[in-house]
Short mmCIF file of C-alpha atoms in Angstrom, two decimals:
data_model
loop_
_atom_site.label_atom_id
_atom_site.label_comp_id
_atom_site.label_asym_id
_atom_site.label_seq_id
_atom_site.Cartn_x
_atom_site.Cartn_y
_atom_site.Cartn_z
CA MET A 792 103.69 290.36 -126.99
CA GLY A 793 106.98 289.45 -128.77
CA ASP A 794 108.08 287.63 -131.95
CA THR A 795 103.48 281.80 -132.23
CA GLY A 796 99.85 274.38 -136.85
CA GLN A 797 97.46 273.89 -139.23
CA PRO A 798 98.58 271.68 -142.75
CA VAL A 799 100.40 273.83 -145.10
CA ALA A 800 101.65 273.20 -148.61
CA PRO A 801 105.23 271.66 -148.71
CA GLY A 802 107.44 274.17 -148.82
CA ALA A 803 105.59 276.90 -147.34
CA ARG A 804 106.13 279.48 -144.47
CA SER A 805 104.50 282.00 -142.36
CA TYR A 806 107.14 284.67 -142.96
CA ARG A 807 106.24 286.55 -146.11
CA PRO A 808 108.53 290.03 -145.78
CA GLU A 809 106.73 291.49 -148.54
CA ARG A 810 103.38 291.05 -146.15
CA GLU A 811 104.66 292.83 -143.23
CA LEU A 812 103.99 296.18 -142.09
CA GLY A 813 105.30 298.55 -144.86
CA GLY A 814 106.54 296.34 -147.35
CA PHE A 815 109.85 294.31 -148.11
CA ASP A 816 112.04 297.49 -147.49
CA ARG A 817 110.73 298.47 -144.08
CA GLU A 818 110.44 294.93 -143.08
CA VAL A 819 114.16 294.51 -144.31
CA GLU A 820 115.01 297.21 -141.55
CA ARG A 821 113.22 296.21 -138.92
CA LEU A 822 115.65 292.48 -139.51
CA GLU A 823 118.76 294.67 -139.29
CA HIS A 824 117.84 296.89 -136.39
CA GLN A 825 116.77 293.36 -134.38
CA ALA A 826 120.00 291.65 -135.47
CA SER A 827 121.50 294.78 -134.16
CA LEU A 828 120.03 294.62 -131.13
CA THR A 829 120.93 290.77 -130.20
CA TRP A 830 123.88 289.98 -131.78
CA ALA A 831 126.22 290.45 -128.99
CA HIS A 832 124.15 288.46 -127.03
CA GLU A 833 123.77 285.54 -129.11
CA TRP A 834 127.48 285.77 -129.81
CA ARG A 835 128.48 285.14 -126.58
CA ILE A 836 126.73 281.84 -127.13
CA LEU A 837 127.81 281.08 -130.61
CA GLU A 838 131.57 281.69 -130.08
CA PRO A 839 132.36 278.65 -127.97
CA LEU A 840 130.85 276.85 -130.51
CA ALA A 841 132.46 278.24 -133.66
CA PRO A 842 135.71 276.92 -135.74
CA ARG A 843 138.40 279.14 -135.60
CA GLY A 844 140.78 279.97 -138.49
CA GLY A 845 139.23 277.04 -140.72
CA GLY A 846 136.27 274.58 -141.00
CA ALA A 847 132.87 276.01 -141.98
CA VAL A 848 129.39 277.94 -140.79
CA LEU A 849 126.32 277.95 -142.33
CA ASP A 850 123.88 280.52 -141.45
CA ALA A 851 120.25 278.92 -142.38
CA GLY A 852 117.68 281.45 -142.97
CA CYS A 853 120.23 284.42 -143.20
CA GLY A 854 117.40 286.98 -144.51
CA SER A 855 119.49 290.25 -145.34
CA GLY A 856 123.05 288.72 -144.15
CA ALA A 857 123.25 290.86 -141.09
CA VAL A 858 124.74 287.93 -139.20
CA THR A 859 126.23 286.39 -141.89
CA ALA A 860 128.19 289.54 -142.20
CA GLU A 861 129.02 289.64 -138.44
CA LEU A 862 129.84 286.00 -138.50
CA SER A 863 132.27 286.36 -141.49
CA ALA A 864 133.97 288.99 -139.52
CA ALA A 865 134.80 286.99 -136.66
CA LEU A 866 135.78 284.08 -137.83
CA PRO A 867 138.42 284.99 -140.27
CA GLY A 868 140.06 282.14 -141.92
CA THR A 869 136.29 280.30 -141.64
CA ARG A 870 134.00 279.48 -144.59
CA VAL A 871 130.59 281.23 -143.99
CA VAL A 872 128.07 280.42 -145.89
CA GLY A 873 124.35 282.07 -145.79
CA LEU A 874 121.26 280.23 -147.01
CA ASP A 875 117.86 281.80 -147.83
CA ALA A 876 114.64 280.83 -149.86
CA HIS A 877 113.74 284.66 -150.47
CA PRO A 878 115.85 286.17 -153.83
CA GLY A 879 114.79 289.69 -152.64
CA LEU A 880 116.52 289.17 -149.06
CA LEU A 881 119.56 287.18 -150.56
CA GLU A 882 120.18 290.27 -153.23
CA ARG A 883 120.43 292.61 -149.80
CA ALA A 884 122.51 290.19 -148.24
CA GLY A 885 125.06 290.30 -151.74
CA ALA A 886 125.37 293.88 -151.58
CA ARG A 887 126.69 293.82 -148.15
CA GLY A 888 129.84 291.97 -148.45
CA THR A 889 132.49 292.26 -145.42
CA ALA A 890 136.26 293.23 -144.99
CA GLY A 891 136.47 293.99 -148.89
CA ALA A 892 134.77 290.39 -150.22
CA GLU A 893 131.39 289.06 -150.99
CA LEU A 894 129.22 287.13 -148.95
CA GLU A 895 129.13 283.58 -150.01
CA LEU A 896 125.38 283.35 -150.07
CA LEU A 897 122.92 280.72 -152.08
CA GLN A 898 119.40 280.12 -152.51
CA GLY A 899 117.67 277.45 -150.91
CA ASP A 900 115.21 275.64 -148.91
CA ILE A 901 116.70 274.90 -145.06
CA GLY A 902 114.54 271.65 -144.89
CA ASP A 903 116.04 270.58 -148.11
CA THR A 904 119.47 272.33 -148.57
CA PRO A 905 121.93 271.75 -151.48
CA PHE A 906 125.30 270.90 -149.30
CA ALA A 907 126.83 267.40 -148.88
CA ASP A 908 127.06 265.50 -145.75
CA GLY A 909 129.27 266.49 -143.29
CA THR A 910 130.12 270.16 -145.18
CA PHE A 911 129.47 272.62 -141.62
CA ASP A 912 131.04 272.63 -138.19
CA LEU A 913 128.65 275.02 -136.74
CA VAL A 914 124.89 275.90 -138.28
CA LEU A 915 122.87 278.84 -137.20
CA SER A 916 119.47 279.42 -137.68
CA ARG A 917 118.15 282.61 -136.10
CA TYR A 918 114.05 283.11 -135.68
CA VAL A 919 113.38 280.88 -138.79
CA PHE A 920 112.06 278.11 -136.85
CA GLN A 921 109.08 279.71 -135.64
CA HIS A 922 108.03 280.06 -139.51
CA LEU A 923 108.43 276.12 -140.19
CA PRO A 924 105.71 273.37 -140.56
CA GLU A 925 108.04 270.99 -140.04
CA PRO A 926 110.76 271.81 -137.67
CA VAL A 927 111.86 268.15 -137.12
CA ALA A 928 112.12 267.66 -140.53
CA ALA A 929 114.59 271.03 -140.88
CA ALA A 930 116.59 270.37 -137.85
CA ARG A 931 117.14 266.53 -139.48
CA GLU A 932 117.95 267.87 -142.51
CA LEU A 933 120.96 270.68 -140.94
CA ARG A 934 121.93 267.85 -138.92
CA ARG A 935 122.63 265.85 -142.28
CA VAL A 936 124.77 268.88 -143.15
CA LEU A 937 127.05 268.87 -140.09
CA ARG A 938 130.21 267.12 -139.24
CA PRO A 939 130.49 264.64 -136.37
CA GLY A 940 130.77 266.51 -133.29
CA GLY A 941 128.81 269.46 -134.96
CA HIS A 942 126.49 271.76 -133.47
CA LEU A 943 123.22 273.20 -134.48
CA ALA A 944 122.28 276.64 -132.74
CA VAL A 945 118.43 277.49 -133.10
CA ILE A 946 117.85 281.19 -131.75
CA ASP A 947 113.93 282.23 -131.68
CA ILE A 948 110.96 283.19 -129.12
CA ASP A 949 108.20 282.20 -127.19
CA ALA A 950 105.21 284.59 -126.95
CA GLY A 951 104.21 283.05 -124.13
CA LEU A 952 108.07 283.87 -122.44
CA TRP A 953 108.63 286.80 -124.40
CA GLY A 954 109.40 288.71 -121.05
CA VAL A 955 108.26 291.46 -118.83
CA ALA A 956 106.75 294.98 -118.69
CA GLU A 957 106.78 297.63 -115.68
CA PRO A 958 103.57 299.00 -115.54
CA ASP A 959 102.12 295.38 -116.91
CA MET A 960 100.29 296.24 -120.16
CA SER A 961 99.32 292.77 -121.20
CA ALA A 962 95.67 293.22 -120.17
CA PHE A 963 95.12 295.66 -123.11
CA SER A 964 97.42 293.53 -125.44
CA GLN A 965 96.85 290.21 -125.23
CA GLU A 966 93.75 290.06 -127.87
CA ALA A 967 95.57 291.66 -130.41
CA PHE A 968 99.16 289.08 -129.85
CA ARG A 969 96.93 286.57 -129.63
CA ALA A 970 95.24 286.98 -133.26
CA LEU A 971 98.80 287.24 -134.28
CA GLY A 972 99.60 283.52 -132.42
CA ALA A 973 96.62 282.51 -134.36
CA ALA A 974 97.53 284.29 -137.93
CA GLN A 975 100.83 282.65 -137.64
CA SER A 976 99.63 279.11 -136.67
CA ALA A 977 97.17 279.19 -139.93
CA ASP A 978 100.11 279.97 -141.97
CA GLY A 979 102.08 276.82 -140.67
CA GLY A 980 104.13 278.61 -137.89
CA ASP A 981 104.20 278.28 -134.22
CA ARG A 982 104.95 281.54 -131.68
CA LEU A 983 105.87 278.86 -129.07
CA ILE A 984 108.44 277.46 -130.77
CA ALA A 985 110.79 277.68 -127.87
CA ARG A 986 109.58 275.77 -125.42
CA ARG A 987 109.45 272.47 -128.16
CA LEU A 988 112.44 273.21 -129.77
CA PRO A 989 114.43 270.94 -127.10
CA ARG A 990 112.41 267.93 -128.01
CA ALA A 991 112.30 268.79 -131.80
CA LEU A 992 116.28 268.53 -131.53
CA ARG A 993 116.27 265.20 -129.59
CA ASP A 994 113.68 263.97 -132.41
CA ALA A 995 115.93 265.04 -135.15
CA GLY A 996 118.79 263.09 -133.84
CA TYR A 997 120.63 265.66 -131.67
CA THR A 998 122.63 264.74 -128.19
CA ASP A 999 123.51 267.24 -125.43
CA VAL A 1000 120.86 269.62 -126.39
CA THR A 1001 121.05 272.47 -123.93
CA VAL A 1002 118.61 275.63 -123.66
CA ARG A 1003 120.48 278.91 -123.21
CA PRO A 1004 118.46 281.79 -122.61
CA PHE A 1005 119.69 285.51 -122.95
CA ALA A 1006 118.02 288.69 -121.77
CA TYR A 1007 118.16 292.75 -123.10
CA THR A 1008 116.39 295.35 -121.63
CA SER A 1009 114.93 299.04 -122.69
CA ASP A 1010 117.26 300.47 -120.03
CA GLU A 1011 120.29 299.15 -121.92
CA VAL A 1012 119.19 299.63 -125.47
CA GLY A 1013 116.41 302.16 -124.86
CA LEU A 1014 112.49 301.90 -125.27
CA ALA A 1015 112.69 303.83 -129.00
CA ALA A 1016 115.03 300.80 -129.85
CA LEU A 1017 112.57 298.29 -129.11
CA GLU A 1018 109.72 300.05 -130.95
CA PRO A 1019 110.13 298.34 -134.48
CA GLN A 1020 109.93 294.74 -132.41
CA LEU A 1021 107.10 295.57 -130.05
CA SER A 1022 104.85 298.17 -131.19
CA PRO A 1023 101.36 297.13 -131.94
CA GLU A 1024 101.77 299.11 -135.28
CA ARG A 1025 103.31 295.62 -136.85
CA LEU A 1026 99.74 294.42 -136.63
CA LEU A 1027 98.01 296.80 -138.28
CA PRO A 1028 98.38 294.07 -141.75
CA LEU A 1029 96.45 291.64 -139.44
CA VAL A 1030 93.65 294.28 -139.39
CA GLU A 1031 93.62 294.61 -142.95
CA ARG A 1032 93.36 290.59 -143.39
CA GLY A 1033 90.24 290.90 -140.75
CA ALA A 1034 92.31 288.52 -138.60
CA LEU A 1035 91.88 291.42 -136.07
CA SER A 1036 89.37 293.83 -135.10
CA MET A 1037 90.44 297.59 -135.06
CA THR A 1038 88.79 297.96 -131.36
CA ALA A 1039 91.22 295.46 -130.17
CA TYR A 1040 94.10 297.25 -132.29
CA VAL A 1041 93.42 300.18 -130.99
CA ARG A 1042 93.20 299.20 -127.57
CA ALA A 1043 96.83 297.75 -127.68
CA MET A 1044 98.10 300.59 -129.39
CA THR A 1045 96.69 303.06 -127.13
CA ALA A 1046 98.24 301.09 -124.15
CA TRP A 1047 101.52 301.11 -126.09
CA GLN A 1048 101.87 304.93 -126.37
CA SER A 1049 100.83 305.36 -122.75
CA PHE A 1050 103.91 302.83 -121.94
CA VAL A 1051 106.25 304.54 -124.05
CA ALA A 1052 105.15 308.30 -122.65
CA GLY A 1053 105.39 306.66 -119.36
CA ASP A 1054 108.90 305.53 -120.13
CA GLY A 1055 108.32 301.83 -119.04
CA PHE A 1056 110.54 299.00 -118.69
CA VAL A 1057 111.17 295.98 -120.77
CA LEU A 1058 113.03 292.81 -120.30
CA LEU A 1059 112.94 290.83 -123.52
CA LEU A 1060 114.26 287.07 -123.53
CA GLY A 1061 115.60 285.01 -126.08
CA PHE A 1062 116.68 281.62 -126.65
CA ALA A 1063 119.29 279.67 -127.83
CA VAL A 1064 118.64 276.05 -128.67
CA VAL A 1065 121.91 273.99 -128.98
CA GLY A 1066 122.25 270.14 -130.00
CA ARG A 1067 125.30 268.33 -131.15
CA ARG A 1068 125.61 265.79 -134.00
#
């Protein structure tokens, strides 16, 4: 469970919001919900790295702009820029604004950004690297736009270290979530990216690379709040694509419903991998 390559076309991504369960609008809702669950944990890691009263921060792969807005609100006087390749997500981000001002948003690929060398003090990339066919190249490009001494913080997951559940239901869901990993890998992504990020950042030229895990639980946020992220219902598009059997889906869904009815406990892990230029 949790949020895993074969060669793909240049610029391709394993994430397409239109293809997710319920289509584009429902996926935007899930992204917003995910940000609300984890932002406080992420900010504790990011706050010591962020410039104050000046400087510039890039939200690389900003999606619908939920965290871009949080950064802008938390860093008055600092330039905060959101960059994303998806025009629909940027449109949603542009409708947001913060503190009476519009967010600064640009369309572009994080592997080939439109910024000059040394533009930013901090670059943040959340849950994007798992979808990239060439993470080292992307990290190298983001290093280019960092000022000397600036930091890149990549926040992502590892499907093999997603967390724990009590009671354990992995025996009922392994096949289904293995299919999710295989499908993402076939599209050029990697659901095991967190364990590979430290070396990816070092290979891209970063120094002082550290891994900073964070955790949150169903007792803190409520089990219902985790359902958009954890429910096997998210796997229905794989059934429609023929990448997952209906039998495996039903088995995983039945286990999840029983888990929820029994007030199960979940501890989820996220990882921030930080490197310095």
